[in-house]
Amino acid sequence: MSALAAERLSDEIMMPVHILVVEDEPKVSDLIHKGLTDEHFQVDIARTGARALAMVDATSYDLLILDVMLPDIDGFDICRAVRSGGHSVPILMLSARSLVEDRVRGLNTGADDYLTKPFDYAELSARIRALLRRAHEPSLIPLVVADLVLEPVTRTVHRRGRRIDLTPKEFALLEYLMRHAGHVVTRPMIAEYVWDFTWDRLTNVIDVFINHLRKKIELPGEPRLVHAVRGAGYVIREPQATD
Ligand code: CA
């Protein structure tokens, strides 16, 4: 089959991606609507939280773009309600506030990503594409960083063929780091995900757990994978020449 024919076929098979935008400010929703429509997404707009919840129950959306500040129900509560209703649709939250606490709160209520207003449409588009890609990847595929392999299905971890026994918390911590491989995760993010606690006095606990984890996955002579990033948090990544 020629490349052109293949492309045409995939266009025919592909269902339109259906996105719900929950935003009461016409200026912002018009911008998003125009951009998404130009990219051939199918777009619905809800101007209130109540309307958004009704639409999510009635339609199977591929993605939600959810503003925090709405006239009735705030975005955090909508997010929580969508999740407790059993919907796993990817959610991107928008907020005029860039506070770390808001970001953590958004992610903790079940949002998948968080974007601060004002934003460039190109940035929004990139985030949407990343979320759609992630949603269509099975979350149970093995995670690999260099020679370290974590298998979510069997909950096992190996490095260079060596089986590594982890406690449930250590496993959750490693899985979280590996799902964000190459990106710094902050201590508040770790606290929320692994301990389901709000970040306050957990700083030492997290550092202790990171040390335990590192002793298990990085034997003497093995390249380091987990790195502390001063003032930010931790990252797991492929070894680099400068390590
Ligand atoms: Ca708004």
Coordinates of N, CA and C and ligand atoms in Angstrom, one line a residue:
M1 N 0.8 -1.2 0.0 CA 0.0 0.0 0.0 C 0.9 1.3 0.0
S2 N 0.5 2.2 -0.8 CA 1.3 3.4 -0.8 C 1.1 4.2 0.5
A3 N 2.1 5.1 0.7 CA 2.0 5.9 2.0 C 0.7 6.7 2.0
L4 N 0.4 7.2 0.8 CA -0.8 8.1 0.7 C -2.0 7.3 1.0
A5 N -2.1 6.1 0.4 CA -3.3 5.2 0.6 C -3.4 4.9 2.1
A6 N -2.2 4.6 2.7 CA -2.2 4.2 4.2 C -2.7 5.4 5.0
E7 N -2.3 6.6 4.6 CA -2.7 7.7 5.4 C -4.2 8.0 5.3
R8 N -4.7 7.8 4.0 CA -6.1 8.0 3.8 C -6.9 6.9 4.6
L9 N -6.4 5.7 4.6 CA -7.1 4.6 5.4 C -7.1 5.0 6.8
S10 N -6.0 5.4 7.4 CA -6.0 5.7 8.8 C -6.9 6.9 9.1
D11 N -7.0 7.8 8.2 CA -8.0 8.9 8.4 C -9.4 8.4 8.5
E12 N -9.7 7.4 7.7 CA -11.0 6.9 7.7 C -11.3 6.1 9.0
I13 N -10.3 5.4 9.4 CA -10.5 4.5 10.6 C -10.6 5.4 11.9
M14 N -9.8 6.4 11.9 CA -9.6 7.2 13.1 C -11.0 7.8 13.5
M15 N -11.4 7.6 14.7 CA -12.6 8.3 15.2 C -12.1 9.7 15.5
P16 N -13.0 10.7 15.4 CA -12.6 12.1 15.8 C -12.4 12.1 17.3
V17 N -11.3 12.8 17.7 CA -11.1 12.9 19.2 C -12.0 14.0 19.7
H18 N -12.8 13.6 20.7 CA -13.8 14.5 21.2 C -13.4 15.1 22.6
I19 N -13.3 16.4 22.6 CA -12.8 17.2 23.7 C -13.9 18.1 24.3
L20 N -14.0 18.0 25.7 CA -14.9 19.0 26.3 C -14.1 20.1 27.0
V21 N -14.4 21.3 26.7 CA -13.7 22.5 27.3 C -14.7 23.1 28.3
V22 N -14.3 23.1 29.6 CA -15.1 23.7 30.6 C -14.5 25.0 31.0
E23 N -15.1 26.1 30.5 CA -14.5 27.5 30.7 C -15.6 28.5 30.5
D24 N -15.8 29.4 31.5 CA -16.9 30.4 31.4 C -16.4 31.7 30.7
E25 N -15.1 31.9 30.5 CA -14.7 33.1 29.9 C -14.7 32.9 28.4
P26 N -15.6 33.7 27.6 CA -15.7 33.4 26.2 C -14.4 33.7 25.5
K27 N -13.6 34.6 25.9 CA -12.3 34.9 25.2 C -11.4 33.7 25.2
V28 N -11.3 33.1 26.4 CA -10.4 31.9 26.5 C -11.0 30.7 25.8
S29 N -12.3 30.5 26.0 CA -12.9 29.3 25.3 C -13.0 29.4 23.8
D30 N -13.1 30.6 23.3 CA -13.1 30.9 21.8 C -11.7 30.5 21.3
L31 N -10.7 31.0 22.0 CA -9.3 30.7 21.5 C -9.1 29.2 21.5
I32 N -9.5 28.5 22.6 CA -9.2 27.1 22.6 C -10.1 26.4 21.5
H33 N -11.3 26.8 21.4 CA -12.2 26.2 20.4 C -11.7 26.3 19.0
K34 N -11.2 27.5 18.7 CA -10.7 27.7 17.3 C -9.5 26.9 17.1
G35 N -8.5 26.9 18.0 CA -7.3 26.1 17.9 C -7.6 24.6 17.7
L36 N -8.4 24.1 18.6 CA -8.7 22.6 18.5 C -9.5 22.3 17.3
T37 N -10.4 23.1 16.9 CA -11.1 22.8 15.6 C -10.2 22.8 14.4
D38 N -9.3 23.8 14.4 CA -8.3 23.8 13.3 C -7.4 22.5 13.3
E39 N -7.3 21.9 14.5 CA -6.5 20.7 14.5 C -7.4 19.5 14.3
H40 N -8.6 19.7 13.9 CA -9.6 18.6 13.6 C -10.1 17.9 14.8
F41 N -10.0 18.4 16.0 CA -10.6 17.8 17.1 C -12.1 18.2 17.1
Q42 N -12.9 17.4 17.7 CA -14.3 17.7 17.9 C -14.5 18.3 19.2
V43 N -15.1 19.5 19.3 CA -15.0 20.3 20.6 C -16.4 20.7 21.1
D44 N -16.7 20.4 22.4 CA -17.9 20.9 23.0 C -17.4 21.9 24.1
I45 N -18.3 22.9 24.4 CA -18.0 23.9 25.4 C -19.0 23.8 26.5
A46 N -18.6 23.8 27.8 CA -19.5 23.9 28.9 C -19.1 25.2 29.7
R47 N -20.1 26.0 30.1 CA -19.8 27.3 30.7 C -19.9 27.2 32.2
T48 N -20.5 26.1 32.7 CA -20.7 26.0 34.2 C -20.3 24.5 34.6
G49 N -20.0 24.4 35.9 CA -19.6 23.1 36.3 C -20.7 22.1 36.2
A50 N -22.0 22.5 36.6 CA -23.1 21.6 36.5 C -23.3 21.1 35.1
R51 N -23.2 22.0 34.1 CA -23.4 21.6 32.7 C -22.3 20.6 32.4
A52 N -21.1 20.9 32.8 CA -19.9 20.0 32.5 C -20.2 18.6 33.0
L53 N -20.6 18.5 34.3 CA -20.9 17.1 34.9 C -21.9 16.4 34.1
A54 N -23.0 17.1 33.7 CA -24.1 16.4 32.9 C -23.5 15.9 31.6
M55 N -22.7 16.7 30.9 CA -22.1 16.4 29.6 C -21.2 15.2 29.7
V56 N -20.4 15.2 30.8 CA -19.4 14.0 31.0 C -20.2 12.7 31.2
D57 N -21.3 12.8 31.9 CA -22.1 11.6 32.1 C -22.8 11.1 30.8
A58 N -23.1 12.1 29.9 CA -23.9 11.8 28.7 C -23.0 11.4 27.6
T59 N -21.8 11.8 27.5 CA -20.9 11.6 26.4 C -19.6 11.0 26.8
S60 N -19.0 10.2 25.9 CA -17.7 9.6 26.2 C -16.6 10.5 25.6
Y61 N -16.1 11.4 26.4 CA -15.1 12.3 25.9 C -13.7 11.7 26.0
D62 N -12.8 12.1 25.1 CA -11.4 11.6 25.1 C -10.5 12.5 26.0
L63 N -11.0 13.7 26.3 CA -10.2 14.6 27.1 C -11.1 15.7 27.6
L64 N -10.7 16.2 28.8 CA -11.4 17.3 29.4 C -10.4 18.4 29.7
I65 N -10.7 19.7 29.3 CA -9.9 20.8 29.6 C -10.8 21.6 30.6
L66 N -10.3 21.8 31.8 CA -11.1 22.2 32.9 C -10.5 23.4 33.6
D67 N -11.3 24.5 33.6 CA -10.8 25.7 34.2 C -11.1 25.6 35.7
V68 N -10.3 26.1 36.6 CA -10.5 26.1 38.0 C -11.6 27.0 38.4
M69 N -11.6 28.3 37.9 CA -12.5 29.3 38.3 C -13.8 29.3 37.4
L70 N -14.9 28.8 38.0 CA -16.1 28.7 37.2 C -17.2 29.4 38.1
P71 N -18.4 29.8 37.5 CA -19.4 30.5 38.3 C -20.0 29.6 39.4
D72 N -20.1 28.3 39.2 CA -20.8 27.5 40.2 C -19.9 26.6 41.0
I73 N -19.5 25.5 40.4 CA -18.6 24.5 41.1 C -17.2 24.7 40.7
D74 N -16.2 24.7 41.6 CA -14.9 25.0 41.2 C -14.3 23.7 40.5
G75 N -13.2 24.0 39.7 CA -12.6 22.9 38.9 C -12.1 21.7 39.7
F76 N -11.6 22.0 40.9 CA -11.1 20.9 41.8 C -12.3 19.9 42.1
D77 N -13.5 20.5 42.5 CA -14.6 19.7 42.8 C -15.2 18.9 41.6
I78 N -15.1 19.6 40.5 CA -15.6 18.9 39.2 C -14.7 17.7 39.0
C79 N -13.4 17.9 39.1 CA -12.4 16.9 38.9 C -12.7 15.7 39.8
R80 N -12.9 16.0 41.1 CA -13.1 14.9 42.0 C -14.4 14.2 41.7
A81 N -15.5 15.0 41.3 CA -16.8 14.3 41.0 C -16.6 13.4 39.7
V82 N -15.9 13.9 38.7 CA -15.7 13.1 37.5 C -15.0 11.8 37.9
R83 N -14.0 11.8 38.7 CA -13.3 10.6 39.1 C -14.1 9.7 40.0
S84 N -14.9 10.3 40.9 CA -15.7 9.4 41.8 C -16.8 8.8 41.0
G85 N -17.2 9.4 39.8 CA -18.2 8.9 39.0 C -17.6 7.7 38.1
G86 N -16.3 7.4 38.3 CA -15.7 6.3 37.6 C -15.2 6.6 36.2
H87 N -15.1 7.9 35.9 CA -14.6 8.3 34.5 C -13.0 8.4 34.6
S88 N -12.4 7.7 33.7 CA -10.9 7.8 33.7 C -10.4 8.8 32.6
V89 N -11.3 9.6 32.0 CA -10.9 10.5 30.9 C -9.7 11.4 31.4
P90 N -8.7 11.6 30.5 CA -7.6 12.5 30.9 C -8.2 13.9 31.1
I91 N -7.7 14.6 32.2 CA -8.1 15.9 32.5 C -6.9 16.9 32.6
L92 N -7.0 17.9 31.9 CA -6.0 19.0 31.9 C -6.7 20.2 32.6
M93 N -6.1 20.6 33.7 CA -6.7 21.8 34.4 C -6.0 23.1 34.0
L94 N -6.8 24.1 34.0 CA -6.3 25.5 33.7 C -6.5 26.3 34.9
S95 N -5.5 27.1 35.2 CA -5.7 28.0 36.4 C -4.9 29.3 36.2
A96 N -5.5 30.4 36.7 CA -4.7 31.7 36.6 C -3.7 31.7 37.7
R97 N -3.8 30.7 38.7 CA -2.9 30.7 39.8 C -1.8 29.7 39.5
S98 N -0.5 30.1 39.8 CA 0.6 29.2 39.5 C 1.2 28.6 40.8
L99 N 0.4 28.7 41.9 CA 1.0 28.2 43.2 C 1.2 26.7 43.1
V100 N 2.3 26.2 43.7 CA 2.6 24.8 43.8 C 1.5 24.0 44.4
E101 N 0.9 24.6 45.5 CA -0.2 24.0 46.3 C -1.3 23.7 45.3
D102 N -1.7 24.7 44.5 CA -2.8 24.5 43.5 C -2.5 23.4 42.6
R103 N -1.2 23.3 42.1 CA -0.8 22.3 41.2 C -1.0 20.9 41.8
V104 N -0.4 20.8 43.0 CA -0.5 19.5 43.7 C -2.0 19.2 44.0
R105 N -2.8 20.2 44.4 CA -4.2 19.9 44.7 C -4.9 19.5 43.4
G106 N -4.6 20.1 42.3 CA -5.2 19.7 41.0 C -4.8 18.2 40.7
L107 N -3.6 17.9 40.8 CA -3.1 16.6 40.5 C -3.7 15.6 41.5
N108 N -3.8 16.0 42.7 CA -4.3 15.1 43.8 C -5.8 14.8 43.6
T109 N -6.6 15.8 43.0 CA -8.0 15.5 42.9 C -8.3 14.7 41.6
G110 N -7.2 14.3 40.9 CA -7.4 13.4 39.8 C -7.1 14.0 38.4
A111 N -6.6 15.2 38.4 CA -6.2 15.8 37.1 C -4.9 15.2 36.6
D112 N -4.7 15.1 35.3 CA -3.5 14.5 34.8 C -2.4 15.6 34.5
D113 N -2.8 16.8 34.3 CA -1.9 17.8 34.0 C -2.5 19.2 34.4
Y114 N -1.6 20.2 34.4 CA -2.1 21.5 35.0 C -1.3 22.6 34.2
L115 N -2.1 23.5 33.7 CA -1.5 24.6 32.9 C -1.9 25.9 33.4
T116 N -0.9 26.8 33.5 CA -1.2 28.1 34.1 C -1.6 29.2 33.0
K117 N -2.6 29.9 33.3 CA -3.0 31.0 32.4 C -2.2 32.3 32.7
P118 N -1.8 33.1 31.7 CA -2.1 32.9 30.3 C -1.1 31.9 29.7
F119 N -1.6 31.2 28.7 CA -0.7 30.2 28.0 C -0.7 30.4 26.5
D120 N 0.3 29.9 25.9 CA 0.3 29.9 24.4 C -0.5 28.8 23.9
Y121 N -1.3 29.0 22.8 CA -2.1 27.8 22.3 C -1.2 26.6 22.0
A122 N 0.1 26.9 21.5 CA 1.0 25.8 21.1 C 1.3 25.0 22.3
E123 N 1.4 25.6 23.5 CA 1.7 24.9 24.7 C 0.6 24.0 25.1
L124 N -0.6 24.5 25.0 CA -1.8 23.8 25.3 C -1.9 22.6 24.4
S125 N -1.7 22.8 23.1 CA -1.8 21.7 22.1 C -0.8 20.6 22.4
A126 N 0.4 21.0 22.8 CA 1.5 20.0 23.1 C 1.0 19.1 24.3
R127 N 0.5 19.8 25.3 CA 0.1 19.1 26.5 C -1.1 18.1 26.2
I128 N -2.0 18.6 25.3 CA -3.2 17.7 24.9 C -2.7 16.5 24.2
R129 N -1.7 16.7 23.3 CA -1.2 15.6 22.5 C -0.5 14.6 23.4
A130 N 0.2 15.1 24.4 CA 1.0 14.2 25.3 C -0.1 13.4 26.1
L131 N -1.1 14.0 26.6 CA -2.1 13.3 27.4 C -2.9 12.3 26.6
L132 N -3.2 12.6 25.3 CA -3.9 11.6 24.5 C -3.0 10.4 24.2
R133 N -1.7 10.7 24.0 CA -0.8 9.6 23.7 C -0.7 8.7 25.0
R134 N -0.6 9.3 26.1 CA -0.4 8.6 27.4 C -1.7 7.7 27.6
A135 N -2.9 8.3 27.3 CA -4.1 7.6 27.6 C -4.3 6.4 26.7
H136 N -3.7 6.4 25.6 CA -3.8 5.3 24.7 C -2.7 4.2 24.8
E137 N -1.8 4.5 25.7 CA -0.8 3.5 26.0 C -1.2 2.7 27.2
P138 N -1.1 1.4 27.2 CA -1.5 0.6 28.3 C -0.6 1.0 29.5
S139 N -1.2 1.2 30.7 CA -0.4 1.7 31.8 C 0.4 0.5 32.4
L140 N 0.2 -0.7 31.8 CA 0.8 -1.9 32.4 C 2.0 -2.4 31.7
I141 N 2.5 -1.6 30.7 CA 3.7 -2.0 30.1 C 4.9 -1.8 31.0
P142 N 5.9 -2.6 30.9 CA 7.1 -2.5 31.8 C 7.7 -1.1 31.6
L143 N 8.2 -0.6 32.7 CA 8.9 0.7 32.7 C 10.4 0.4 32.7
V144 N 11.2 1.1 31.9 CA 12.6 0.8 31.7 C 13.4 2.1 31.8
V145 N 14.4 2.1 32.7 CA 15.4 3.2 32.7 C 16.8 2.5 32.7
A146 N 17.5 2.7 31.7 CA 18.8 2.1 31.5 C 18.6 0.5 31.6
D147 N 19.3 -0.1 32.6 CA 19.2 -1.5 32.8 C 18.2 -1.9 33.9
L148 N 17.5 -0.9 34.4 CA 16.5 -1.2 35.5 C 15.1 -1.4 34.8
V149 N 14.4 -2.5 35.2 CA 13.1 -2.8 34.6 C 12.1 -3.0 35.8
L150 N 11.0 -2.3 35.7 CA 9.9 -2.5 36.6 C 8.7 -3.0 35.9
E151 N 8.1 -4.1 36.3 CA 6.9 -4.7 35.6 C 5.7 -4.5 36.5
P152 N 4.8 -3.6 36.1 CA 3.7 -3.2 36.9 C 2.7 -4.5 37.1
V153 N 2.6 -5.3 36.1 CA 1.7 -6.5 36.2 C 2.1 -7.4 37.4
T154 N 3.4 -7.8 37.4 CA 3.9 -8.8 38.4 C 4.4 -8.0 39.6
R155 N 4.5 -6.7 39.5 CA 5.1 -5.9 40.6 C 6.5 -6.4 40.9
T156 N 7.3 -6.6 39.9 CA 8.7 -7.0 40.2 C 9.6 -6.0 39.5
V157 N 10.8 -6.0 40.1 CA 11.9 -5.1 39.7 C 13.2 -5.9 39.5
H158 N 13.8 -5.7 38.3 CA 15.1 -6.3 38.0 C 16.1 -5.3 37.6
R159 N 17.4 -5.5 37.9 CA 18.4 -4.8 37.3 C 19.5 -5.7 36.9
R160 N 19.9 -5.7 35.6 CA 20.9 -6.6 35.1 C 20.6 -8.1 35.5
G161 N 19.3 -8.4 35.4 CA 18.9 -9.8 35.7 C 18.8 -10.1 37.2
R162 N 19.2 -9.1 38.1 CA 19.1 -9.3 39.5 C 17.7 -8.9 40.0
R163 N 17.0 -9.8 40.7 CA 15.7 -9.5 41.2 C 15.9 -8.6 42.5
I164 N 15.1 -7.5 42.5 CA 15.3 -6.5 43.6 C 14.0 -6.6 44.4
D165 N 14.0 -6.9 45.7 CA 12.9 -6.9 46.5 C 12.6 -5.6 47.2
L166 N 11.4 -5.0 46.9 CA 11.1 -3.7 47.5 C 9.9 -3.8 48.4
T167 N 9.8 -3.0 49.4 CA 8.6 -2.9 50.2 C 7.5 -2.2 49.3
P168 N 6.2 -2.3 49.7 CA 5.2 -1.6 48.8 C 5.5 -0.1 48.7
K169 N 5.9 0.6 49.7 CA 6.2 2.0 49.6 C 7.3 2.3 48.6
E170 N 8.4 1.5 48.8 CA 9.5 1.6 47.9 C 9.1 1.4 46.5
F171 N 8.3 0.4 46.3 CA 7.8 0.1 44.9 C 7.0 1.2 44.3
A172 N 6.1 1.8 45.1 CA 5.3 2.9 44.7 C 6.2 4.1 44.3
L173 N 7.2 4.3 45.2 CA 8.1 5.5 45.0 C 8.9 5.3 43.7
L174 N 9.4 4.1 43.5 CA 10.2 3.8 42.2 C 9.3 3.9 41.0
E175 N 8.1 3.4 41.1 CA 7.2 3.4 40.0 C 6.9 4.9 39.6
Y176 N 6.7 5.7 40.6 CA 6.4 7.1 40.4 C 7.6 7.8 39.7
L177 N 8.8 7.5 40.2 CA 10.0 8.1 39.6 C 10.1 7.7 38.2
M178 N 9.9 6.4 37.9 CA 10.1 5.8 36.6 C 9.0 6.3 35.6
R179 N 7.8 6.5 36.1 CA 6.8 7.1 35.2 C 7.1 8.5 34.8
H180 N 8.0 9.2 35.5 CA 8.4 10.5 35.2 C 9.9 10.6 34.8
A181 N 10.4 9.5 34.3 CA 11.8 9.4 34.1 C 12.3 10.6 33.2
G182 N 13.4 11.1 33.7 CA 14.0 12.3 33.0 C 13.4 13.6 33.4
H183 N 12.3 13.5 34.3 CA 11.7 14.8 34.8 C 11.8 14.8 36.3
V184 N 12.1 16.0 36.8 CA 12.2 16.1 38.3 C 10.8 16.0 38.9
V185 N 10.7 15.1 40.0 CA 9.5 15.1 40.7 C 9.8 15.8 42.1
T186 N 8.9 16.6 42.5 CA 9.2 17.4 43.8 C 8.8 16.5 45.0
R187 N 9.3 16.9 46.1 CA 8.9 16.1 47.4 C 7.4 16.2 47.6
P188 N 6.7 17.4 47.4 CA 5.3 17.4 47.6 C 4.6 16.4 46.6
M189 N 5.0 16.3 45.4 CA 4.4 15.4 44.5 C 4.6 13.9 45.0
I190 N 5.8 13.6 45.5 CA 6.0 12.2 46.0 C 5.2 12.0 47.2
A191 N 5.1 13.0 48.1 CA 4.3 12.8 49.3 C 2.8 12.5 49.0
E192 N 2.3 13.3 48.0 CA 0.9 13.1 47.6 C 0.7 11.7 47.0
Y193 N 1.6 11.3 46.1 CA 1.4 10.0 45.4 C 1.7 8.8 46.2
V194 N 2.8 8.8 46.9 CA 3.2 7.6 47.6 C 2.5 7.4 49.0
W195 N 2.4 8.6 49.7 CA 1.9 8.5 51.0 C 0.4 9.0 51.2
D196 N 0.0 9.7 50.1 CA -1.4 10.2 50.1 C -1.5 11.2 51.2
F197 N -0.4 11.9 51.5 CA -0.4 12.9 52.6 C -0.1 14.3 51.9
T198 N -0.5 15.3 52.6 CA -0.1 16.6 52.2 C 1.3 16.8 52.7
W199 N 2.1 17.5 51.9 CA 3.5 17.7 52.2 C 3.6 18.7 53.3
D200 N 4.1 18.2 54.5 CA 4.6 19.2 55.5 C 5.9 18.7 56.1
R201 N 5.7 17.7 57.0 CA 6.9 17.2 57.7 C 7.5 16.0 57.1
L202 N 7.1 15.6 55.9 CA 7.5 14.4 55.3 C 8.9 14.4 54.7
T203 N 9.5 15.6 54.6 CA 10.7 15.8 53.9 C 11.8 14.7 54.3
N204 N 12.0 14.5 55.6 CA 13.0 13.6 56.0 C 12.6 12.1 55.7
V205 N 11.3 11.8 55.8 CA 10.8 10.5 55.5 C 11.1 10.2 54.0
I206 N 10.8 11.1 53.1 CA 11.1 10.9 51.7 C 12.5 10.7 51.4
D207 N 13.4 11.5 52.0 CA 14.8 11.4 51.8 C 15.3 10.0 52.3
V208 N 14.8 9.6 53.5 CA 15.2 8.3 54.0 C 14.8 7.1 53.0
F209 N 13.5 7.2 52.5 CA 13.1 6.2 51.6 C 13.9 6.2 50.3
I210 N 14.2 7.4 49.8 CA 15.1 7.5 48.6 C 16.4 6.8 48.9
N211 N 17.0 7.0 50.1 CA 18.3 6.3 50.4 C 18.1 4.8 50.4
H212 N 17.1 4.3 51.0 CA 16.8 2.9 51.1 C 16.7 2.3 49.7
L213 N 15.9 3.0 48.9 CA 15.7 2.6 47.5 C 17.0 2.5 46.7
R214 N 17.8 3.6 46.9 CA 19.0 3.7 46.1 C 20.0 2.5 46.5
K215 N 20.0 2.2 47.8 CA 20.9 1.1 48.2 C 20.5 -0.2 47.6
K216 N 19.2 -0.4 47.3 CA 18.7 -1.6 46.7 C 19.0 -1.6 45.2
I217 N 18.7 -0.5 44.5 CA 18.8 -0.5 43.1 C 20.2 -0.1 42.5
E218 N 21.0 0.5 43.4 CA 22.3 0.9 42.9 C 23.4 0.2 43.7
L219 N 23.8 -1.0 43.3 CA 24.9 -1.7 44.1 C 26.2 -1.0 43.8
P220 N 27.2 -1.1 44.7 CA 28.5 -0.5 44.4 C 29.0 -0.9 43.0
G221 N 29.5 0.1 42.3 CA 30.0 -0.1 40.9 C 28.9 0.1 39.8
E222 N 27.7 0.1 40.2 CA 26.6 0.2 39.2 C 26.4 1.7 39.0
P223 N 26.1 2.1 37.7 CA 25.8 3.6 37.5 C 24.7 4.1 38.3
R224 N 24.8 5.3 38.8 CA 23.7 5.9 39.5 C 22.5 6.2 38.6
L225 N 21.3 6.0 39.1 CA 20.1 6.3 38.3 C 19.3 7.4 39.0
V226 N 19.2 7.4 40.3 CA 18.4 8.3 41.0 C 19.3 9.5 41.5
H227 N 18.9 10.7 41.2 CA 19.7 11.9 41.5 C 18.8 12.9 42.3
A228 N 19.4 13.5 43.3 CA 18.8 14.6 44.0 C 19.0 15.9 43.1
V229 N 18.0 16.7 43.0 CA 18.2 17.9 42.3 C 18.0 19.0 43.3
R230 N 19.1 19.7 43.6 CA 19.0 20.7 44.7 C 17.9 21.7 44.6
G231 N 17.1 21.8 45.7 CA 16.0 22.8 45.7 C 14.8 22.4 44.9
A232 N 14.8 21.2 44.3 CA 13.7 20.8 43.5 C 13.1 19.5 43.9
G233 N 13.9 18.4 43.9 CA 13.4 17.1 44.2 C 14.3 16.0 43.7
Y234 N 13.7 15.0 43.1 CA 14.5 13.9 42.6 C 14.2 13.6 41.2
V235 N 15.1 13.0 40.5 CA 14.9 12.5 39.1 C 15.6 11.1 38.9
I236 N 14.9 10.3 38.2 CA 15.6 9.0 37.8 C 15.8 9.2 36.3
R237 N 17.0 8.9 35.8 CA 17.3 9.0 34.4 C 18.5 8.1 34.0
E238 N 18.6 8.0 32.7 CA 19.7 7.2 32.1 C 21.0 7.8 32.6
P239 N 22.1 7.0 32.8 CA 23.4 7.5 33.2 C 23.9 8.4 32.0
Q240 N 24.6 9.5 32.4 CA 25.2 10.3 31.4 C 26.7 10.4 31.5
A241 N 27.4 10.8 30.5 CA 28.8 10.8 30.5 C 29.4 11.6 31.6
T242 N 28.6 12.6 32.0 CA 29.1 13.6 33.0 C 28.9 13.0 34.5
D243 N 28.2 11.9 34.6 CA 27.9 11.4 36.0 C 29.2 11.0 36.7
Ligands
CA1 CA -13.0 30.8 34.3

